[in-house]
PDB file of C-alpha atoms in Angstrom:
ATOM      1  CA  UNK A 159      93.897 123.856 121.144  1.00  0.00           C
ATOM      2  CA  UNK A 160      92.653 120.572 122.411  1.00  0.00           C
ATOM      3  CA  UNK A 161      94.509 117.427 121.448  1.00  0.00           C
ATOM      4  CA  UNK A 162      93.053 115.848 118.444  1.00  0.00           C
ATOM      5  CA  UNK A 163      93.927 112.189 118.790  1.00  0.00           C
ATOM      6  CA  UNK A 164      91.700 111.039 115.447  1.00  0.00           C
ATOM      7  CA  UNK A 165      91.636 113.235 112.295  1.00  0.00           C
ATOM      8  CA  UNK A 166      90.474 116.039 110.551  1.00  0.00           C
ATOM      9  CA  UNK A 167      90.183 115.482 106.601  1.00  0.00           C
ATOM     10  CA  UNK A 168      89.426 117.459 103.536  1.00  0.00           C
ATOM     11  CA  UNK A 169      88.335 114.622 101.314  1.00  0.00           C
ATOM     12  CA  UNK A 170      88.106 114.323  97.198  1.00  0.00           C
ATOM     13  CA  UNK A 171      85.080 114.815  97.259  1.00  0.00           C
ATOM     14  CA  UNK A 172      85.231 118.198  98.089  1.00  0.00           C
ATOM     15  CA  UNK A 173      84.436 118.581 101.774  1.00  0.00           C
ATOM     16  CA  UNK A 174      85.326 117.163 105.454  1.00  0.00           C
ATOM     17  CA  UNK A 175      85.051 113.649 105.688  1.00  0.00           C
ATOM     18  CA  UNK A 176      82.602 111.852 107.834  1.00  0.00           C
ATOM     19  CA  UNK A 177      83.783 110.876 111.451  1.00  0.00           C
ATOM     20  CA  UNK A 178      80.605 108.528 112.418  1.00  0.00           C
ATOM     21  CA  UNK A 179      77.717 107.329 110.407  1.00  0.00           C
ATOM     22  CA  UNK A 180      77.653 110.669 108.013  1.00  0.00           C
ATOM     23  CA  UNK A 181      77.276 110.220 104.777  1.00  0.00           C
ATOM     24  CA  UNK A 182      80.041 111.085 102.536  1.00  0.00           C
ATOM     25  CA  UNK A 183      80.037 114.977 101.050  1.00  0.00           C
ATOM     26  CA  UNK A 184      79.516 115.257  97.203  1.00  0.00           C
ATOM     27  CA  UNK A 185      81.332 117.683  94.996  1.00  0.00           C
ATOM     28  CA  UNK A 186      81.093 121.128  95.527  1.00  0.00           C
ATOM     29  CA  UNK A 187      80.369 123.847  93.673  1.00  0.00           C
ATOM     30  CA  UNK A 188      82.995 124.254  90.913  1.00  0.00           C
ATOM     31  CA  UNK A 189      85.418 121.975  89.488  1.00  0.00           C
ATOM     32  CA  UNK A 190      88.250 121.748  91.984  1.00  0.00           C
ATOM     33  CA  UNK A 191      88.828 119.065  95.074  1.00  0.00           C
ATOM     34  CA  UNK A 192      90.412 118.990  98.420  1.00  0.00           C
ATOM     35  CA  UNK A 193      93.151 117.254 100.058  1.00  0.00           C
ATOM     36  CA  UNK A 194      93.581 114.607 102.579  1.00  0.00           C
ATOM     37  CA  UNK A 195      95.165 115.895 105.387  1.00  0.00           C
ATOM     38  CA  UNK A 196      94.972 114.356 109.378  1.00  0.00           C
ATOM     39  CA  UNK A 197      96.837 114.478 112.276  1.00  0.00           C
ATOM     40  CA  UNK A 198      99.037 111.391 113.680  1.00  0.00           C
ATOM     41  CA  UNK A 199      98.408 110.492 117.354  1.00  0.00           C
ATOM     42  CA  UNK A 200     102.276 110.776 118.721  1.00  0.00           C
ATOM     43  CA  UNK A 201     100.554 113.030 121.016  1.00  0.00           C
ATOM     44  CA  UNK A 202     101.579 116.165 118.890  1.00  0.00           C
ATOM     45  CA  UNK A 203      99.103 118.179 116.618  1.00  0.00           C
ATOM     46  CA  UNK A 204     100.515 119.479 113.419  1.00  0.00           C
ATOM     47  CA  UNK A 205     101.296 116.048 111.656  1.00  0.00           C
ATOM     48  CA  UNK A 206      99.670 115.834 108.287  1.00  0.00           C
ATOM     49  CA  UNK A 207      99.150 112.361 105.881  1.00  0.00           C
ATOM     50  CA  UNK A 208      98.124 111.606 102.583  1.00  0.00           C
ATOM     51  CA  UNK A 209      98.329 112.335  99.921  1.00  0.00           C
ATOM     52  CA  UNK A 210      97.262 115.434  97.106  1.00  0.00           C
ATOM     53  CA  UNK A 211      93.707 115.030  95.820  1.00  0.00           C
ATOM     54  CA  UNK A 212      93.213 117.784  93.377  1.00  0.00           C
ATOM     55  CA  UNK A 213      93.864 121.583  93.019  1.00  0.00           C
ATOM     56  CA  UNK A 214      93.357 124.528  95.250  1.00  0.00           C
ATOM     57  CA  UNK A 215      89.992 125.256  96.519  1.00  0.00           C
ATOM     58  CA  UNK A 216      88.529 128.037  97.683  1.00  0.00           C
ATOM     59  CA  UNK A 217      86.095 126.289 100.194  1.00  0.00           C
ATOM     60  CA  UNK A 218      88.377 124.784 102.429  1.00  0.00           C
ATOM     61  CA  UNK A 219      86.234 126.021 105.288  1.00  0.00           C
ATOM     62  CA  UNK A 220      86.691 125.432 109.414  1.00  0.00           C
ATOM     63  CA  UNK A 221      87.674 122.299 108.932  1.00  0.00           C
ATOM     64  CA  UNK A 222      91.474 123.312 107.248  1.00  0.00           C
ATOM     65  CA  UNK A 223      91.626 126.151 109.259  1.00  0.00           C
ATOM     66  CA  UNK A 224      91.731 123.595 112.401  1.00  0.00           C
ATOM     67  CA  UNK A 225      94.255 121.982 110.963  1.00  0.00           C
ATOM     68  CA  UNK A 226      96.533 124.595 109.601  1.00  0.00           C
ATOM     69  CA  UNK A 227      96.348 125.913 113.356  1.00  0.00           C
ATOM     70  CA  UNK A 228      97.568 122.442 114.719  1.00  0.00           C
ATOM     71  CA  UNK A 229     100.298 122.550 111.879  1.00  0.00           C
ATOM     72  CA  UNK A 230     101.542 125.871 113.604  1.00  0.00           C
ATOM     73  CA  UNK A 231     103.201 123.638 116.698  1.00  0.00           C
ATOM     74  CA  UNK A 232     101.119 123.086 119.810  1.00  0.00           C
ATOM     75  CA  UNK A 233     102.166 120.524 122.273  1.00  0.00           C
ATOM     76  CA  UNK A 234      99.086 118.887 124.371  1.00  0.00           C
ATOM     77  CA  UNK A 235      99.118 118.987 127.761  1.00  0.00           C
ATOM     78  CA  UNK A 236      97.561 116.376 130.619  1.00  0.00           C
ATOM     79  CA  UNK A 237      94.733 118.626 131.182  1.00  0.00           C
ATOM     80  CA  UNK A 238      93.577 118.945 127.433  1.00  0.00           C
ATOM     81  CA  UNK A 239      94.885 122.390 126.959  1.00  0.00           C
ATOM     82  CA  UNK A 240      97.735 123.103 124.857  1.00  0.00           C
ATOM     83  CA  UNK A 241     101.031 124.552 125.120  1.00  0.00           C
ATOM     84  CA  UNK A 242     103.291 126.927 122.071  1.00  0.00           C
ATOM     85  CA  UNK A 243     105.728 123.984 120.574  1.00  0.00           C
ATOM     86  CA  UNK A 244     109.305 124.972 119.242  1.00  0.00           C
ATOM     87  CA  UNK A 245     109.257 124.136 115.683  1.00  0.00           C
ATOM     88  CA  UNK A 246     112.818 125.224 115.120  1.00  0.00           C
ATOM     89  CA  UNK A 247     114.458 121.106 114.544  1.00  0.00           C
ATOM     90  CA  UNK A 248     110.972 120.327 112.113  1.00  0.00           C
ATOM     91  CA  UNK A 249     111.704 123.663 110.435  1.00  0.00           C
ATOM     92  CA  UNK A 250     115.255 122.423 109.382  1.00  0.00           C
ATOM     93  CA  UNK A 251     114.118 118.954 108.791  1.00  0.00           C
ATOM     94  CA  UNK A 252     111.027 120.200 106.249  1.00  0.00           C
ATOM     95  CA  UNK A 253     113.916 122.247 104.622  1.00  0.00           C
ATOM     96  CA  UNK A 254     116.215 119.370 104.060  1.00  0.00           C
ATOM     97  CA  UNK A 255     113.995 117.264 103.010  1.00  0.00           C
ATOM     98  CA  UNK A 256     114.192 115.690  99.175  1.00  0.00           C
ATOM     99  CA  UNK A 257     112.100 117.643  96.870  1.00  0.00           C
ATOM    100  CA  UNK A 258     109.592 116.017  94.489  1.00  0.00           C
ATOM    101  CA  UNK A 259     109.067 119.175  92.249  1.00  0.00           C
ATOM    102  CA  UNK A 260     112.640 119.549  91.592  1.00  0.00           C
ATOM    103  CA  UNK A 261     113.840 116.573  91.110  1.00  0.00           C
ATOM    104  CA  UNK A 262     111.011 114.584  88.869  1.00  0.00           C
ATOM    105  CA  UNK A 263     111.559 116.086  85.732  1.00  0.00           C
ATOM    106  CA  UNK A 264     108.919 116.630  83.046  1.00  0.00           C
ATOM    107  CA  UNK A 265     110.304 113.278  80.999  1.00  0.00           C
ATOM    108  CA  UNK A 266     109.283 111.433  83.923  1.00  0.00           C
ATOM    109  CA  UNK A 267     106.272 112.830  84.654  1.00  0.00           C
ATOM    110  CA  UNK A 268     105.187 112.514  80.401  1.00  0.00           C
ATOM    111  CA  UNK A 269     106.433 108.531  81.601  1.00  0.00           C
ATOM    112  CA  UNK A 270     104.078 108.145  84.631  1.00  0.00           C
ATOM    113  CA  UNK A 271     101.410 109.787  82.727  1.00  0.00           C
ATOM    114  CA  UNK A 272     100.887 113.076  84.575  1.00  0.00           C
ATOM    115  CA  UNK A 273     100.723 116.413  82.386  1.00  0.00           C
ATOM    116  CA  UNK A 274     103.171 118.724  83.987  1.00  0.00           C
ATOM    117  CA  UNK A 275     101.481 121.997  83.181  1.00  0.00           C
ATOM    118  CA  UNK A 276      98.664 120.972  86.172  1.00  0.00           C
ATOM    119  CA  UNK A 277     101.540 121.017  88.971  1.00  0.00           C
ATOM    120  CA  UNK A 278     100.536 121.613  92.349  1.00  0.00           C
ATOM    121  CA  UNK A 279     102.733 122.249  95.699  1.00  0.00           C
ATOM    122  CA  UNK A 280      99.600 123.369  97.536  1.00  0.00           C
ATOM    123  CA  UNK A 281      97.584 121.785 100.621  1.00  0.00           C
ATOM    124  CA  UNK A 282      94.375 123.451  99.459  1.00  0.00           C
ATOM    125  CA  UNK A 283      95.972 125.962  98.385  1.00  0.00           C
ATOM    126  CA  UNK A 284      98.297 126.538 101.403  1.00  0.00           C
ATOM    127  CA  UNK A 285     102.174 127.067 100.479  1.00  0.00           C
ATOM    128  CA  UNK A 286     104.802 125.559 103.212  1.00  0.00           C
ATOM    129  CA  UNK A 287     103.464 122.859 105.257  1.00  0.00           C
ATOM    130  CA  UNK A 288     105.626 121.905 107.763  1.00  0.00           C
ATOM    131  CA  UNK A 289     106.701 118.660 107.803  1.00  0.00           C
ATOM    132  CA  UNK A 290     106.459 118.190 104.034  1.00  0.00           C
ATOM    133  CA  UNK A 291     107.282 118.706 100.348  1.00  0.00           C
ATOM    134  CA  UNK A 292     104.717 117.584  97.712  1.00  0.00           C
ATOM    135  CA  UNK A 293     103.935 117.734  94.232  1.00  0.00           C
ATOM    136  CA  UNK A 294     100.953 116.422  92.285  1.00  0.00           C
ATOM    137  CA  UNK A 295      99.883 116.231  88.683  1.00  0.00           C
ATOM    138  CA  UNK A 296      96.462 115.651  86.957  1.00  0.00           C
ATOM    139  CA  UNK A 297      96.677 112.840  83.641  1.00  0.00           C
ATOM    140  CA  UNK A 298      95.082 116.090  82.064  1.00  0.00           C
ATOM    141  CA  UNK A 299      94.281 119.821  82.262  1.00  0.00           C
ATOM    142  CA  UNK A 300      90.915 119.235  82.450  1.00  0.00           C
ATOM    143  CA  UNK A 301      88.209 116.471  83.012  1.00  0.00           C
ATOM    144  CA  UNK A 302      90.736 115.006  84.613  1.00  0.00           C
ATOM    145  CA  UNK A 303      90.533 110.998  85.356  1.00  0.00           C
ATOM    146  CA  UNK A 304      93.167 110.943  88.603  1.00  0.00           C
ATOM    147  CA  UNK A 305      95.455 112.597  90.420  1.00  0.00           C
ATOM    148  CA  UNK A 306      98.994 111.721  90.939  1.00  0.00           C
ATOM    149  CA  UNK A 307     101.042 112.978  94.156  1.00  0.00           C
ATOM    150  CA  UNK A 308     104.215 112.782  95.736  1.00  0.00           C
ATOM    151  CA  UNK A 309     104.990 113.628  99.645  1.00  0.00           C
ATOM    152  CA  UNK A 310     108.401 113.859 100.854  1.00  0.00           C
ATOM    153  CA  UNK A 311     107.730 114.127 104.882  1.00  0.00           C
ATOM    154  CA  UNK A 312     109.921 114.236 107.837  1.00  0.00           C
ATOM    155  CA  UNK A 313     107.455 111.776 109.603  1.00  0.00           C
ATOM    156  CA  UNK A 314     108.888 108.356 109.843  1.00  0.00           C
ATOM    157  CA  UNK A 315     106.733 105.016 108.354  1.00  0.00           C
ATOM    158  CA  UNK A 316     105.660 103.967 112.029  1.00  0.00           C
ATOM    159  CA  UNK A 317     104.166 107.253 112.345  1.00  0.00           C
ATOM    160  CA  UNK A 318     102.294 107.074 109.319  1.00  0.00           C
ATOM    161  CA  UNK A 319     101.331 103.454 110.401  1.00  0.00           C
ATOM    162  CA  UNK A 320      99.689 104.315 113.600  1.00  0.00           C
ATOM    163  CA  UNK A 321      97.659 107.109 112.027  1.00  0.00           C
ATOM    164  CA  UNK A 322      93.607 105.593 112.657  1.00  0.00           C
ATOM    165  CA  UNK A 323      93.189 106.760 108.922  1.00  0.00           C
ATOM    166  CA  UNK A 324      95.422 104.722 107.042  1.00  0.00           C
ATOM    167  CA  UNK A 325      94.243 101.312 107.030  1.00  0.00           C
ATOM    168  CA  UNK A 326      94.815  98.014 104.940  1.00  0.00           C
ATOM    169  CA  UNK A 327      98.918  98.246 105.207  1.00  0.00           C
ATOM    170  CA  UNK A 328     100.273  95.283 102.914  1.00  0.00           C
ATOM    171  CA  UNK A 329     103.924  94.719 101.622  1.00  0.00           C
ATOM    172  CA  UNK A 330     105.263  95.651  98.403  1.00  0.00           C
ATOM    173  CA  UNK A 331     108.325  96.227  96.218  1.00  0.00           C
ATOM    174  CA  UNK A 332     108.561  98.600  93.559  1.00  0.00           C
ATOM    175  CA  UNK A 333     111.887  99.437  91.169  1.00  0.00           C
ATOM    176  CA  UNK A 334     113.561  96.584  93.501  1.00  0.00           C
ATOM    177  CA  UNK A 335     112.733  98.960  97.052  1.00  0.00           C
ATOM    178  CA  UNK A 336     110.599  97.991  99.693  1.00  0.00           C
ATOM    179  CA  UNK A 337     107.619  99.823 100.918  1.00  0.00           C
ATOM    180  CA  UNK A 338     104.022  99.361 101.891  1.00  0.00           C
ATOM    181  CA  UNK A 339     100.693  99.992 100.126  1.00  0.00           C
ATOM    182  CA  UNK A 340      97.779 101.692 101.955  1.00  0.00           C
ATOM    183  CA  UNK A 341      94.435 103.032 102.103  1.00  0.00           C
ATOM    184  CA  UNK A 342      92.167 105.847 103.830  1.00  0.00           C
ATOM    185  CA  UNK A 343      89.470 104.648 106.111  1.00  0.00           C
ATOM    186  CA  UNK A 344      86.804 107.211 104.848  1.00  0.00           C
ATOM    187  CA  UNK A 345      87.430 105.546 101.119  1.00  0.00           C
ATOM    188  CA  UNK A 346      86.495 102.533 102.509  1.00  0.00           C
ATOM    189  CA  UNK A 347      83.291 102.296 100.178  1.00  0.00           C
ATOM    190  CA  UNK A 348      84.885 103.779  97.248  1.00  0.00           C
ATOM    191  CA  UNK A 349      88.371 102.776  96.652  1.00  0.00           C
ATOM    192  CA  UNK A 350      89.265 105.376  94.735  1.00  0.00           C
ATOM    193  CA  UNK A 351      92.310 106.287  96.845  1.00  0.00           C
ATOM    194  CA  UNK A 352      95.891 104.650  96.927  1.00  0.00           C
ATOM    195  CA  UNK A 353      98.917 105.159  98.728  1.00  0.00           C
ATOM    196  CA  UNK A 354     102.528 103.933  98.450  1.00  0.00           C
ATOM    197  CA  UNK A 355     105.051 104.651 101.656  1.00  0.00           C
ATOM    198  CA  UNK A 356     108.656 104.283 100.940  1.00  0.00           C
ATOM    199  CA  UNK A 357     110.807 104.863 103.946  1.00  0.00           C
ATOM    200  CA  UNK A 358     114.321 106.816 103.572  1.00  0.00           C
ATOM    201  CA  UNK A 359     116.659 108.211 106.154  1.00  0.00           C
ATOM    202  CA  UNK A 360     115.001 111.448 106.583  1.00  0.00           C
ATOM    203  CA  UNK A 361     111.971 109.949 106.750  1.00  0.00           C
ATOM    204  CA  UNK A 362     109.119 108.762 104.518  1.00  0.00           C
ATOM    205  CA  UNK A 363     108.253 109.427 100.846  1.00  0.00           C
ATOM    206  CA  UNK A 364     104.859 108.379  99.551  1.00  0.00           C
ATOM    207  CA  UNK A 365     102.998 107.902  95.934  1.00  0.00           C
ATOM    208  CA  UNK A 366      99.500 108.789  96.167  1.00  0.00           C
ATOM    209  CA  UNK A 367      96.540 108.154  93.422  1.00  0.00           C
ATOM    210  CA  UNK A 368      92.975 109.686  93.759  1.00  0.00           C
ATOM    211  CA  UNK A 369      90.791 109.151  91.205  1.00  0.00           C
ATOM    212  CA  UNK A 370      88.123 111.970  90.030  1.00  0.00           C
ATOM    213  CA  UNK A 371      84.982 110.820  91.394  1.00  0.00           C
ATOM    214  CA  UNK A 372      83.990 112.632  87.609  1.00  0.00           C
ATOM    215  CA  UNK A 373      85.396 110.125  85.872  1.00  0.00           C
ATOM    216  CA  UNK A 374      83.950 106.699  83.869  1.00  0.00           C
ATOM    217  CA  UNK A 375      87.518 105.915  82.551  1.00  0.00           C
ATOM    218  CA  UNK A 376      89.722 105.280  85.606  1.00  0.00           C
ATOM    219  CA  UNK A 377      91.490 102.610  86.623  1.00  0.00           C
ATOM    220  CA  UNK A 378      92.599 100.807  89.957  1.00  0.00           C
ATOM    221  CA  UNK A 379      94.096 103.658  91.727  1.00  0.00           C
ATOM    222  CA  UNK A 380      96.571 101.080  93.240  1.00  0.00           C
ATOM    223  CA  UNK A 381      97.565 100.184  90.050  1.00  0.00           C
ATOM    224  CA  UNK A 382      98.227 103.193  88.522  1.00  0.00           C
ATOM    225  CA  UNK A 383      99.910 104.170  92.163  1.00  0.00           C
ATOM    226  CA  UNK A 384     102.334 100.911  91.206  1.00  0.00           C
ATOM    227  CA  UNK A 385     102.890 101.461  87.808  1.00  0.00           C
ATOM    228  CA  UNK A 386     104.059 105.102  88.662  1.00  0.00           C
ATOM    229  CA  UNK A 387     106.250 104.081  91.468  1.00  0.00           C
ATOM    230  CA  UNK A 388     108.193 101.504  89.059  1.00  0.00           C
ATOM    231  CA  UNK A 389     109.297 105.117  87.454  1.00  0.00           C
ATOM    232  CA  UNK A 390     109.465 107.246  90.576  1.00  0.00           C
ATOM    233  CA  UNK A 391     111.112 105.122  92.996  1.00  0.00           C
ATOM    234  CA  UNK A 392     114.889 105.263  91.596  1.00  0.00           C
ATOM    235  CA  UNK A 393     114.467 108.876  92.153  1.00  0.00           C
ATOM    236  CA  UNK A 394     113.942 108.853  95.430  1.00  0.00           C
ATOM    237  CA  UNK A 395     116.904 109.274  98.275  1.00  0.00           C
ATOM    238  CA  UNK A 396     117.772 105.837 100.404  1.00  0.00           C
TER     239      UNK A 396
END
């Protein structure tokens, strides 16, 4: 596999996003969404970012299967050709990680404002991603207004800060904890996307909002990424 050294995304809007001047995909057929998932550019494939967007899809397409290959563990080489990675240390560090859908309970999740019942550990409906642990909820079984999603990763907040797709870093504190809010550079002429990054020792945890692009009733996603965080964050590990 050649290295990949910018992205390849599944965005909300149900399809890859655009890499140039493209204009951006509209829903697909159905009622589900993808994910947001890229590669970092530490010079190894296989590092995903984001956050959940919606349920599991059955149109994922090329573009996911790219990047569940890269997830597999392939080390670039000078020449552009690529090389079988051990994954054996990431394997353990994915299994120790803290686990957002056993430890947020279902009185938190009625607090941040996420029905439980619409629970989702899937990347597009892929189990086990190395690297991470995630959960998200929908406010609602259906017609849902946003998505809410939490990513325990082994990848480490400079990582996630040199990725070309997360843009707009700025400070924050939430539940007295500092961390860093963030955006995706294909939502650039949307904002309907929010992250939060809160780094611990094993890595990073992140808050992520994406709002249905169905909905007339949503709010800031960054807001509602805040507000939730104020709940979440004593949960998390230091």
């Amino acid at each position: 596999m050649p290295l990949d050294t910018g992205r390849t995304l599944l965005d909300n809007r149900g399809g890859p996003a655009p890499t140039s001047s493209s204009a951006m995909p509209s829903k697909m057929s159905g009622t589900e969404y993808h994910v947001d998932a890229s590669y970092t550019t530490n010079g190894q494939l296989g590092s995903w970012t984001g956050a959940v967007v919606g349920r599991r899809t059955t149109a994922a397409g090329a573009v996911l299967a790219v990047a569940l290959a890269a997830a597999t563990g392939c080390d670039a080489t000078n020449d552009g050709t690529a090389t079988p990675a051990s994954t054996t240390a990431k394997t353990t560090a994915t299994e120790a990680l803290w686990d957002p859908c056993t430890q947020i309970g279902e009185d938190t999740l009625a607090q941040v404002g996420v029905d439980s019942s619409t629970k989702d550990t899937t990347i597009s409906g892929v189990e086990n991603v190395e690297g991470w642990k995630l959960c998200s909820w929908h406010n609602k079984p259906s017609r849902w207004d946003y998505t809410v999603g939490v990513w325990s990763t082994v990848h480490a907040l400079d990582e996630i800060k040199k990725d070309p797709n997360n843009t707009g870093f700025t400070d924050i504190s939430a539940a007295g904890r500092s961390g860093v809010q963030f955006g995706k550079a294909h939502d650039a002429a949307y904002d309907s996307v929010c992250y939060l990054g809160f780094p611990f020792s094993g890595g990073t945890i992140e808050i992520s909002v994406y709002n249905s692009p169905a909905s007339d009733t949503a709010q800031d996603p960054c807001d509602t990424a805040k507000a939730a965080a104020e709940t979440l964050v004593p949960l998390f590990p230091k």
